[in-house]
PDB file of C-alpha atoms in Angstrom:
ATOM      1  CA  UNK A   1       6.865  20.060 -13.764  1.00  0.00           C
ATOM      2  CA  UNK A   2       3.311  19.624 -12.355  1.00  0.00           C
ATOM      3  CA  UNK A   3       2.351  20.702  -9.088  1.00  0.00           C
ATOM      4  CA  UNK A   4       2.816  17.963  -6.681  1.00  0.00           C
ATOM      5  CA  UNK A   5      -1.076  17.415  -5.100  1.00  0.00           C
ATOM      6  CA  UNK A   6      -1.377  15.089  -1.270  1.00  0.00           C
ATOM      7  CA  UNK A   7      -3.846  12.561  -1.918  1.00  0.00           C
ATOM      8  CA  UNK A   8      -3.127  11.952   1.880  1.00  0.00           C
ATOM      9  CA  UNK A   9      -1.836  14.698   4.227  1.00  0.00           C
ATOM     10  CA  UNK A  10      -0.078  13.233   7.374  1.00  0.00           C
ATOM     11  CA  UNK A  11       0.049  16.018  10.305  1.00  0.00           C
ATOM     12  CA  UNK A  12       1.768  15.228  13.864  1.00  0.00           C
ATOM     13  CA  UNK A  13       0.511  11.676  14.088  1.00  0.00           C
ATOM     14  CA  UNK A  14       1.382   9.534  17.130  1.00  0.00           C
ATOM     15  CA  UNK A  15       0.036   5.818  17.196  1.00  0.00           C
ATOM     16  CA  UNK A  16      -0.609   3.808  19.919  1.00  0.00           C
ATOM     17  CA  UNK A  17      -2.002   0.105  20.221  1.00  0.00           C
ATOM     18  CA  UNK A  18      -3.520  -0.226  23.686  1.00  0.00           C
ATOM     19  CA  UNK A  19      -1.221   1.970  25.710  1.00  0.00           C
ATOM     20  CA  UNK A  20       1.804   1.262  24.142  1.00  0.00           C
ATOM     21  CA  UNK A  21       3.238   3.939  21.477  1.00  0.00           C
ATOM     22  CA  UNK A  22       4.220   2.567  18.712  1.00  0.00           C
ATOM     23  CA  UNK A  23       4.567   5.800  16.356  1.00  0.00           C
ATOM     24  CA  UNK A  24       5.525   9.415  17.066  1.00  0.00           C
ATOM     25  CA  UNK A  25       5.091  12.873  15.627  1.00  0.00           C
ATOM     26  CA  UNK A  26       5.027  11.964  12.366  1.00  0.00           C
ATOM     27  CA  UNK A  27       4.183  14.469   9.319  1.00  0.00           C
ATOM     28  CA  UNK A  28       4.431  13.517   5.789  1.00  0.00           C
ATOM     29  CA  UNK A  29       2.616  14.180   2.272  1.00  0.00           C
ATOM     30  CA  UNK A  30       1.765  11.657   0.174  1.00  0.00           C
ATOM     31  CA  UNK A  31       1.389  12.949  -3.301  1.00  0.00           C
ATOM     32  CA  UNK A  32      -1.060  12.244  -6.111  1.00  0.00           C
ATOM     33  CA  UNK A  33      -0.244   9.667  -9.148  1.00  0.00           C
ATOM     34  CA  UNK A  34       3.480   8.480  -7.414  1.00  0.00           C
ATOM     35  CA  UNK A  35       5.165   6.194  -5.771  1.00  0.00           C
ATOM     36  CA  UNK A  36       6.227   6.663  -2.412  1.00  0.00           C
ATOM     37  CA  UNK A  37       8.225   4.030  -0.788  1.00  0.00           C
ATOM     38  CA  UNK A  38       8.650   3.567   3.182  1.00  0.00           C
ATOM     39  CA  UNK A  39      11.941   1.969   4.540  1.00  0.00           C
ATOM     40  CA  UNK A  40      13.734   1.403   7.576  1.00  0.00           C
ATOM     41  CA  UNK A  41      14.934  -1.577   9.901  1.00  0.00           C
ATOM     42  CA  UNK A  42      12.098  -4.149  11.024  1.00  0.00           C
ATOM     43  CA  UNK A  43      10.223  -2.746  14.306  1.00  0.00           C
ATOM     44  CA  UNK A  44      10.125   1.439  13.074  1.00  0.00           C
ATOM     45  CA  UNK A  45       6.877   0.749  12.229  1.00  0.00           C
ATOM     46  CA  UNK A  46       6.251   1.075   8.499  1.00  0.00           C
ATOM     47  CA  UNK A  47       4.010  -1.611   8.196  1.00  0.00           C
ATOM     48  CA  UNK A  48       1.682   0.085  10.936  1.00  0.00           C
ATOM     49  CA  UNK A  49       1.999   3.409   9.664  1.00  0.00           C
ATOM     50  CA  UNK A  50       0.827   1.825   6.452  1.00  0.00           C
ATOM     51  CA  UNK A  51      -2.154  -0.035   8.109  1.00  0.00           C
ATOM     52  CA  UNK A  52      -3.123   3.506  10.181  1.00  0.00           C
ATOM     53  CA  UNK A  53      -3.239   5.320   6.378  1.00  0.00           C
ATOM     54  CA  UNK A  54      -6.755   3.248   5.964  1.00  0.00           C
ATOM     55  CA  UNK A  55      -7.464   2.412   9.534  1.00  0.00           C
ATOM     56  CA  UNK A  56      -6.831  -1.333   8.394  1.00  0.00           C
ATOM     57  CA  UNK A  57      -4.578  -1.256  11.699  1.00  0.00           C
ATOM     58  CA  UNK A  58      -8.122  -1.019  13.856  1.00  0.00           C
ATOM     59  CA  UNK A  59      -8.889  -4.634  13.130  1.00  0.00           C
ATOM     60  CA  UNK A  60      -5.529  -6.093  15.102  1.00  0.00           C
ATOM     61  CA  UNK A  61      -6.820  -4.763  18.549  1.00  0.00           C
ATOM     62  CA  UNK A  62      -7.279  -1.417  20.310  1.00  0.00           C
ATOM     63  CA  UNK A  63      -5.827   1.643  18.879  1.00  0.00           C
ATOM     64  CA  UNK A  64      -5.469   4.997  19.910  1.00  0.00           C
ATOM     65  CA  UNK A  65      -4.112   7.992  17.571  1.00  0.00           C
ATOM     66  CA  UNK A  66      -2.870  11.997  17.785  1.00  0.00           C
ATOM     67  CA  UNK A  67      -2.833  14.390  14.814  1.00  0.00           C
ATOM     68  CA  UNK A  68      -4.818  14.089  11.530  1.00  0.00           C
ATOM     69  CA  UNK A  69      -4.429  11.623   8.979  1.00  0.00           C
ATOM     70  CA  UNK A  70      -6.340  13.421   5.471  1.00  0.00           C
ATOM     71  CA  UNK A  71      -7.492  12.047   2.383  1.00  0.00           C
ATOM     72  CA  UNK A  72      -7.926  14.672  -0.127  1.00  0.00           C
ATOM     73  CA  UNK A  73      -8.996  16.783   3.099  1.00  0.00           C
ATOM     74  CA  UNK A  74     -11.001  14.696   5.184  1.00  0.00           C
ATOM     75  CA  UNK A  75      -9.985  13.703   8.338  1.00  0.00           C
ATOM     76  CA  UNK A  76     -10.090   9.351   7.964  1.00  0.00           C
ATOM     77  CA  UNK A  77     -10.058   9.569  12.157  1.00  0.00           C
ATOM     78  CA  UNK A  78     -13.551  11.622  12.322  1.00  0.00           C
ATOM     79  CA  UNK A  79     -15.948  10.050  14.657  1.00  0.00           C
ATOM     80  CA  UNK A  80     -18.549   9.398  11.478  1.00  0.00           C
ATOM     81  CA  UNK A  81     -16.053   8.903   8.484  1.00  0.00           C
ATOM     82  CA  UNK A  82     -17.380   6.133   6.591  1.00  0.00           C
ATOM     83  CA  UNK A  83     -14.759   3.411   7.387  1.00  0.00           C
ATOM     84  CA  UNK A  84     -16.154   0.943   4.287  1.00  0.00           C
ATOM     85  CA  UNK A  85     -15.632   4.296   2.074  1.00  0.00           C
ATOM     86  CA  UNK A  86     -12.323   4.954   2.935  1.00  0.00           C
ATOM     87  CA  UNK A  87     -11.083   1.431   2.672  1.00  0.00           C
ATOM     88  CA  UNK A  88     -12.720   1.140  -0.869  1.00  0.00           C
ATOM     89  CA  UNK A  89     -10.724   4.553  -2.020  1.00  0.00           C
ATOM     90  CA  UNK A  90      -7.700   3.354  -0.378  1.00  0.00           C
ATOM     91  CA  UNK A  91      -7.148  -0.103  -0.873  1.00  0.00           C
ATOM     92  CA  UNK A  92      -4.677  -2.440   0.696  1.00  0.00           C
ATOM     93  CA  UNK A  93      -1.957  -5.188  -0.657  1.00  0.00           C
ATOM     94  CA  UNK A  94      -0.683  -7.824   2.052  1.00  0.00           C
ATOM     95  CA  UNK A  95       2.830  -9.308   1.860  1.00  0.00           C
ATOM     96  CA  UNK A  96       1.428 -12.642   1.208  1.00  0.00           C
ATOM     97  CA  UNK A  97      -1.634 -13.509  -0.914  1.00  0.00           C
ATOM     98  CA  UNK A  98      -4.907 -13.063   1.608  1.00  0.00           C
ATOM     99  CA  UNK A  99      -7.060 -15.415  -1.237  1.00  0.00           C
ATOM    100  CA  UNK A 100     -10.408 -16.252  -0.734  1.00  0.00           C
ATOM    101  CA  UNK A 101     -10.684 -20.627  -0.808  1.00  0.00           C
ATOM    102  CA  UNK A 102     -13.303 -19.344  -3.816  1.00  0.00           C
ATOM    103  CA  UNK A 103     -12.564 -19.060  -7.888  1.00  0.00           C
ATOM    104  CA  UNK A 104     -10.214 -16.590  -9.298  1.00  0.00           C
ATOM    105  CA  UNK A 105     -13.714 -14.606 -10.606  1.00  0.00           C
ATOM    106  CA  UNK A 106     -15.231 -14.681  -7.117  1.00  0.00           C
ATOM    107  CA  UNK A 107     -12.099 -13.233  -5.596  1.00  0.00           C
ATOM    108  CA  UNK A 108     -11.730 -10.200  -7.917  1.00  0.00           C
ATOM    109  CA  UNK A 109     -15.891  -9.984  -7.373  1.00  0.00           C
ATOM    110  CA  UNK A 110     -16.013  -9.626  -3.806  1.00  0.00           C
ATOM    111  CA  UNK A 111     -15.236  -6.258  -3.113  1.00  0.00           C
ATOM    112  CA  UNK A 112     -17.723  -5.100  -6.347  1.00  0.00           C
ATOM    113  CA  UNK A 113     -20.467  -7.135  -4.851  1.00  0.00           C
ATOM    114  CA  UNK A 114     -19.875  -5.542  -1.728  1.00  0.00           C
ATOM    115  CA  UNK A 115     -20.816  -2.416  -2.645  1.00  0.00           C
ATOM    116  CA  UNK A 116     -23.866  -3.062  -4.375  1.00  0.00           C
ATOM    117  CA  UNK A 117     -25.750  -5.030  -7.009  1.00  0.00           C
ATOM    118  CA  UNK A 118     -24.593  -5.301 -10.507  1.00  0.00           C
ATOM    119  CA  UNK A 119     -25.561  -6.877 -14.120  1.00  0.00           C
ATOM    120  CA  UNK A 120     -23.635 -10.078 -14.392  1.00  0.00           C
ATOM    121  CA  UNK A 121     -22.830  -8.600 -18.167  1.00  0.00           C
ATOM    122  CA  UNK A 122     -21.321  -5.356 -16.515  1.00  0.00           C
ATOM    123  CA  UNK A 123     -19.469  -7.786 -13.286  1.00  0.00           C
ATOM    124  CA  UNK A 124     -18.392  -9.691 -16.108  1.00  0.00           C
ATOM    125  CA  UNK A 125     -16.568  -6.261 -17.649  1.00  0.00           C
ATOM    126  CA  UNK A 126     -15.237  -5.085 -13.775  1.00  0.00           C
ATOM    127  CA  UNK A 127     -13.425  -8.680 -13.298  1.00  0.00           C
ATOM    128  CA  UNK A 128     -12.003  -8.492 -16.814  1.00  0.00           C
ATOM    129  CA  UNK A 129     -10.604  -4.871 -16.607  1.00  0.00           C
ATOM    130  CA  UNK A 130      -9.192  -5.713 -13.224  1.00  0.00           C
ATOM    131  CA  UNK A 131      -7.383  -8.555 -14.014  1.00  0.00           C
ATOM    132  CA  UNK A 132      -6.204  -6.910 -17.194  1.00  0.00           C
ATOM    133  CA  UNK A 133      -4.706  -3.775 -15.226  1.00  0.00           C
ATOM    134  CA  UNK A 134      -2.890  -6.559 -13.059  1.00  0.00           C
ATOM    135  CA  UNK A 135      -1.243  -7.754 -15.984  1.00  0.00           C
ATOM    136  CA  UNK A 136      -2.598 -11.239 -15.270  1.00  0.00           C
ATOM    137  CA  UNK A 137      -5.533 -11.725 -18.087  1.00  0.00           C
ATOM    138  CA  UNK A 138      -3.614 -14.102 -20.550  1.00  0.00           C
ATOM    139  CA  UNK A 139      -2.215 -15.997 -17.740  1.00  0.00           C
ATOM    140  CA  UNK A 140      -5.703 -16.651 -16.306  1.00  0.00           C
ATOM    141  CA  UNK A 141      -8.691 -16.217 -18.816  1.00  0.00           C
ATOM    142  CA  UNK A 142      -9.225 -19.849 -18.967  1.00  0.00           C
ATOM    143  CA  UNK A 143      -9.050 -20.338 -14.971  1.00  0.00           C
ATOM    144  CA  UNK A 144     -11.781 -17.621 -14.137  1.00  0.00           C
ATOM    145  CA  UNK A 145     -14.024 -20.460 -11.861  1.00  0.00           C
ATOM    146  CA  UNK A 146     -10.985 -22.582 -10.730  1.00  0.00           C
ATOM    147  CA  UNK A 147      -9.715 -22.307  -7.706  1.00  0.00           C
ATOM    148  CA  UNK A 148      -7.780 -19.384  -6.924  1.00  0.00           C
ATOM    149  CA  UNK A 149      -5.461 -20.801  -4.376  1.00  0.00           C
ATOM    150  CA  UNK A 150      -4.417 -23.396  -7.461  1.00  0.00           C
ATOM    151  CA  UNK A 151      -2.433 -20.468  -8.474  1.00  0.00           C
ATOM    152  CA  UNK A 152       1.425 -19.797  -8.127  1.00  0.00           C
ATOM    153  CA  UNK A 153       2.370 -17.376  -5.464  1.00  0.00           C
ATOM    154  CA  UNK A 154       3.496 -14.699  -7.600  1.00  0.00           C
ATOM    155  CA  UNK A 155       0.374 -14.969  -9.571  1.00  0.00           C
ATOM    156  CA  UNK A 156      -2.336 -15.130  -6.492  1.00  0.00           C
ATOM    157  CA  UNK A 157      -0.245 -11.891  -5.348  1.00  0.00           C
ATOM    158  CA  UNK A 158      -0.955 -10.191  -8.312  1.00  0.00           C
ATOM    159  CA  UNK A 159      -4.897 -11.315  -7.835  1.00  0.00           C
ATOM    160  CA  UNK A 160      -4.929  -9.841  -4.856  1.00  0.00           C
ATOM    161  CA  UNK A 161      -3.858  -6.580  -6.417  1.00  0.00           C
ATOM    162  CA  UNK A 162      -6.700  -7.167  -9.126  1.00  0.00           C
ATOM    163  CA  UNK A 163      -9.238  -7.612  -6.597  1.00  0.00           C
ATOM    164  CA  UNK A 164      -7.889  -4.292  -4.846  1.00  0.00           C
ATOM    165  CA  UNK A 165      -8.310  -2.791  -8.423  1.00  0.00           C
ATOM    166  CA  UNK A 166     -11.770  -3.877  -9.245  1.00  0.00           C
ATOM    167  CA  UNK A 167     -13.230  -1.152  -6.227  1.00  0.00           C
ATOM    168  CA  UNK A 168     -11.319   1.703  -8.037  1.00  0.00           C
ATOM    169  CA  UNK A 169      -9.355   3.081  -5.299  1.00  0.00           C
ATOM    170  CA  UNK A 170      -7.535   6.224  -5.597  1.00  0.00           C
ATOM    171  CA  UNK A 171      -4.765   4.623  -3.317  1.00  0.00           C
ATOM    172  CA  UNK A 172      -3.537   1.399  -3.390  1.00  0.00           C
ATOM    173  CA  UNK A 173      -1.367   0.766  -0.039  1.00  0.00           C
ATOM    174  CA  UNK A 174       1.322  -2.527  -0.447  1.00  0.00           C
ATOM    175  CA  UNK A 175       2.876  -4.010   2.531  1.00  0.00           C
ATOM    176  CA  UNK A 176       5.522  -6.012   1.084  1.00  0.00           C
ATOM    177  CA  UNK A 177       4.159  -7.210  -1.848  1.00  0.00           C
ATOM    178  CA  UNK A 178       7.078  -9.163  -3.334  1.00  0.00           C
ATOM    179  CA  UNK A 179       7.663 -10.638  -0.161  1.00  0.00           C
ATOM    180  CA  UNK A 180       9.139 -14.569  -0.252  1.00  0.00           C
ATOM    181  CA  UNK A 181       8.182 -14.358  -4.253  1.00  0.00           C
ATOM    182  CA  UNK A 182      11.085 -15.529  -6.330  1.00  0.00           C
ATOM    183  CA  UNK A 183      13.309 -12.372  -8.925  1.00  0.00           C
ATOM    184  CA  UNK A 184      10.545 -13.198 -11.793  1.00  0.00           C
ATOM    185  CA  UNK A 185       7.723 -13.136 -10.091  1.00  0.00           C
ATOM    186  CA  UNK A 186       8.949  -9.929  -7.875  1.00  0.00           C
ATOM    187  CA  UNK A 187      10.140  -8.362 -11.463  1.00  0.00           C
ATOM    188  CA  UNK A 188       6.397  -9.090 -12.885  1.00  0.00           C
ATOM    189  CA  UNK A 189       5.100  -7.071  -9.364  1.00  0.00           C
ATOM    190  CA  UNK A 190       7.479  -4.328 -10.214  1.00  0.00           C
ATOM    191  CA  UNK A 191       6.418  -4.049 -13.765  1.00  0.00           C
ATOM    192  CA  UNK A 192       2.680  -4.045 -12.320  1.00  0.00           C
ATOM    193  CA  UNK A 193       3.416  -1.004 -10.384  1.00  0.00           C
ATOM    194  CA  UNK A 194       4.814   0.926 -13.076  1.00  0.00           C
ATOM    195  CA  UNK A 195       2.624   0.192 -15.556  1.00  0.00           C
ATOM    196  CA  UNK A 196      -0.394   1.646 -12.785  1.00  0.00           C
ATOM    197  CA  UNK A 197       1.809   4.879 -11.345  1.00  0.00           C
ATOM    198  CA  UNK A 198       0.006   7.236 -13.616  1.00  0.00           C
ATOM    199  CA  UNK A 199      -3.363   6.528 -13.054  1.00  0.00           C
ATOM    200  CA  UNK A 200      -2.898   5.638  -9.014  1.00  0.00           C
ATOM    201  CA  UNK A 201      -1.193   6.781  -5.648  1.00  0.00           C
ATOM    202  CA  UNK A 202       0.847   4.062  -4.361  1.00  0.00           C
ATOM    203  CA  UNK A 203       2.492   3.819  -0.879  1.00  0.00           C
ATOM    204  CA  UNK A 204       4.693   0.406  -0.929  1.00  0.00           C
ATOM    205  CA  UNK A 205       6.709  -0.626   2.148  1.00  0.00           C
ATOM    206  CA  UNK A 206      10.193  -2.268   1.000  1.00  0.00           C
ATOM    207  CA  UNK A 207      13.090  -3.465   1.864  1.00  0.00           C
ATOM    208  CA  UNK A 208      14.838  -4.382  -1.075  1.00  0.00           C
ATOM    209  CA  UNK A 209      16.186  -0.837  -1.515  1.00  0.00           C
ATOM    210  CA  UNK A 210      17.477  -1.668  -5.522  1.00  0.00           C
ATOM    211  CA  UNK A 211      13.718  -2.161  -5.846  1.00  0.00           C
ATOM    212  CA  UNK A 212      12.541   1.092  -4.190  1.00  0.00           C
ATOM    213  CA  UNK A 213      15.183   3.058  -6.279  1.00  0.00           C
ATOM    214  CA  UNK A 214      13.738   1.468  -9.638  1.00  0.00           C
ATOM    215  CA  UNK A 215      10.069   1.992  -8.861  1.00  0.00           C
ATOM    216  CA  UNK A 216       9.480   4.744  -6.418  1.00  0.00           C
ATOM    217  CA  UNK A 217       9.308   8.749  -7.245  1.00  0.00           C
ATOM    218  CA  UNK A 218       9.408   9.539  -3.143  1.00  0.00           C
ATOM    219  CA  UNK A 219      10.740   7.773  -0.214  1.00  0.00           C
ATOM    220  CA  UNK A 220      10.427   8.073   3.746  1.00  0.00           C
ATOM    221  CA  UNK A 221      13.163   6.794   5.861  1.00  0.00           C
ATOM    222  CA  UNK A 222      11.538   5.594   9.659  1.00  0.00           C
ATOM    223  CA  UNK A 223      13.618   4.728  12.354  1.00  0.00           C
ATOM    224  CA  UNK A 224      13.251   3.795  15.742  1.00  0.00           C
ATOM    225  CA  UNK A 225      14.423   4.551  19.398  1.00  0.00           C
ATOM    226  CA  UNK A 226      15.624   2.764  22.006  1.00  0.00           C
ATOM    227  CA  UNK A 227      12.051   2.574  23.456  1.00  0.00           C
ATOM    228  CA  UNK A 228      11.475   1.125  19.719  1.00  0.00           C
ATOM    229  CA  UNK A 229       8.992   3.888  19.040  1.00  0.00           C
ATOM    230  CA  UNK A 230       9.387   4.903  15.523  1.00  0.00           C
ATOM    231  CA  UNK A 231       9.486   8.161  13.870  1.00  0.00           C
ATOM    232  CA  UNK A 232      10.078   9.856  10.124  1.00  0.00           C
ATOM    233  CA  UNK A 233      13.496  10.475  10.351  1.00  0.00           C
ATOM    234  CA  UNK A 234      13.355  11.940   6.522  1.00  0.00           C
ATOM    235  CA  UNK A 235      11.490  12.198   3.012  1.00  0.00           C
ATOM    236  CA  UNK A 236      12.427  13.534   0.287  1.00  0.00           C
ATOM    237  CA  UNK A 237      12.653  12.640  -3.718  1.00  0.00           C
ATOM    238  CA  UNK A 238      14.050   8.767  -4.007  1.00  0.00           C
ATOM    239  CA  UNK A 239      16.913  10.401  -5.876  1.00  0.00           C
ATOM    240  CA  UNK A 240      17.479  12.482  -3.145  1.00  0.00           C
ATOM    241  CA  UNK A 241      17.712   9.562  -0.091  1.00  0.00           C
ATOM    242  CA  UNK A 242      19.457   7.556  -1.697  1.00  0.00           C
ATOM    243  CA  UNK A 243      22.004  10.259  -2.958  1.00  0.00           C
ATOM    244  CA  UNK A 244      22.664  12.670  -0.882  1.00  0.00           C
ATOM    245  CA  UNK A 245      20.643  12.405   2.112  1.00  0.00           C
ATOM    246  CA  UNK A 246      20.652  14.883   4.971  1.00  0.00           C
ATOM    247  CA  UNK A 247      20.693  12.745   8.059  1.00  0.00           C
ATOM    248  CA  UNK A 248      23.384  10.451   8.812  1.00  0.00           C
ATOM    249  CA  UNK A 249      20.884   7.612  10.062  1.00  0.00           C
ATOM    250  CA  UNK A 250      18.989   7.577   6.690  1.00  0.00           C
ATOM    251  CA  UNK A 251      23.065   7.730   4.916  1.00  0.00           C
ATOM    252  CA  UNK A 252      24.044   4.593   7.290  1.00  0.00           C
ATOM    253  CA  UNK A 253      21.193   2.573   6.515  1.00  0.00           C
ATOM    254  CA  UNK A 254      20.964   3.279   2.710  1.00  0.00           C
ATOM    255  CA  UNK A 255      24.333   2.639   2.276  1.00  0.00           C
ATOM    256  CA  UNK A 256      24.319  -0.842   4.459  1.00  0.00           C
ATOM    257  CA  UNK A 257      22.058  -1.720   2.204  1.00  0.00           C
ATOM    258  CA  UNK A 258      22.725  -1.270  -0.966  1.00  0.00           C
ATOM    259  CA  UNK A 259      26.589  -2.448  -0.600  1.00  0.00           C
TER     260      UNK A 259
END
């Protein structure tokens, strides 16, 4: 077996927005090249753990933060990180399409063009390959300067993913991404994420718990208080949670959920 590499190394991190805490203490490696999954009942705070993992969670209001959050051993939090860096390397899926009103091209484009200038010959090869790696080519080719929003919800989903491929992150964070899709579309999503586990970290928030034990190699069980401040309650292999866990919380809410 391989040795298991963090592409992002969690230590003691609290999270606050304003002055109220909304995470606690909470230490967890993600690894290189898998899946990791995050579950738990609405209001642990998954989704804003997710958001804090690429300081996405900075443009919903005032946020304060203890402990480290790493990417491959630099400190995202440091006073003179580049924030436009970090959210190019780690990229971030929303549980409902976040489309531009512009063509399916110019939606996959904006991130490149972003960054810099490029050839419209080698923009031309970007938008391809990232539509390609989102499985979504064949279904699209012919639609390139239509109107993205004139796309079905599973398929504008699995633009957004494209457009989050076309930067070349080395994390790609997903926030529900099946969310109100219908079992063919979702299945599509799910054969998306396989098909990209060896060449990318993901981190996907779920809570369809058959779907986190078919696609995820690592899973975090959060759970909140009675103050509603959440905390990792447990992480371990997926096998392992949803097996034989060691905490009865994590055993309660697998089981509740999968019966």
């Amino acid at each position: 077996m391989s040795k298991l590499v963090p592409a992002i190394k969690v230590s003691n991190f609290s999270f606050y927005y304003d002055d109220k805490k909304i995470l606690e203490d909470v230490s967890i490696d993600i690894y290189q090249d898998k899946v990791t999954a995050i579950i738990g009942s609405s209001g642990c705070g998954k989704s804003t753990f997710l958001k804090s993992l690429n300081r996405m969670s900075e443009l919903e209001g005032q946020v304060q933060i203890e402990g480290r959050v790493e990417f491959f051993g630099q400190n995202i939090y440091e006073r003179r990180v580049n924030l436009n860096r970090v959210r190019r390397q780690i990229s971030m899926v929303f549980p409902k399409p976040n489309l531009f009103p512009m063509s399916v091209y110019d939606n996959v484009a904006y991130g490149v063009k972003l960054v810099g200038w490029r050839p419209k010959a080698e923009l031309d090869e970007i938008i391809e390959f990232a539509i390609r790696s989102a499985d979504l080519w064949d279904e699209v080719k012919n639609k390139l300067h239509k109107s993205a929003l004139e796309l079905s919800g599973g398929q504008q989903q699995r633009l957004c993913i494209a457009r989050a491929l076309a930067v070349k992150p080395k994390v790609i964070l997903m926030d529900e991404p099946c969310f109100g899709l219908d079992p063919v579309a979702s299945m599509k999503i799910e054969e998306l994420i396989q098909s990209l586990r060896s060449e990318l970290t993901i981190v996907i928030v779920s809570h369809n718990m058959r779907q986190v034990t078919r696609i995820s190699d690592f899973t975090a069980f959060f759970h909140s208080n009675e103050n509603r401040i959440g905390s990792l309650v447990e992480f371990g292999t997926t096998t392992k949670i949803f097996t034989n866990p060691l905490d009865y919380r994590t055993r309660d809410y697998v089981l509740t959920r999968l019966n």
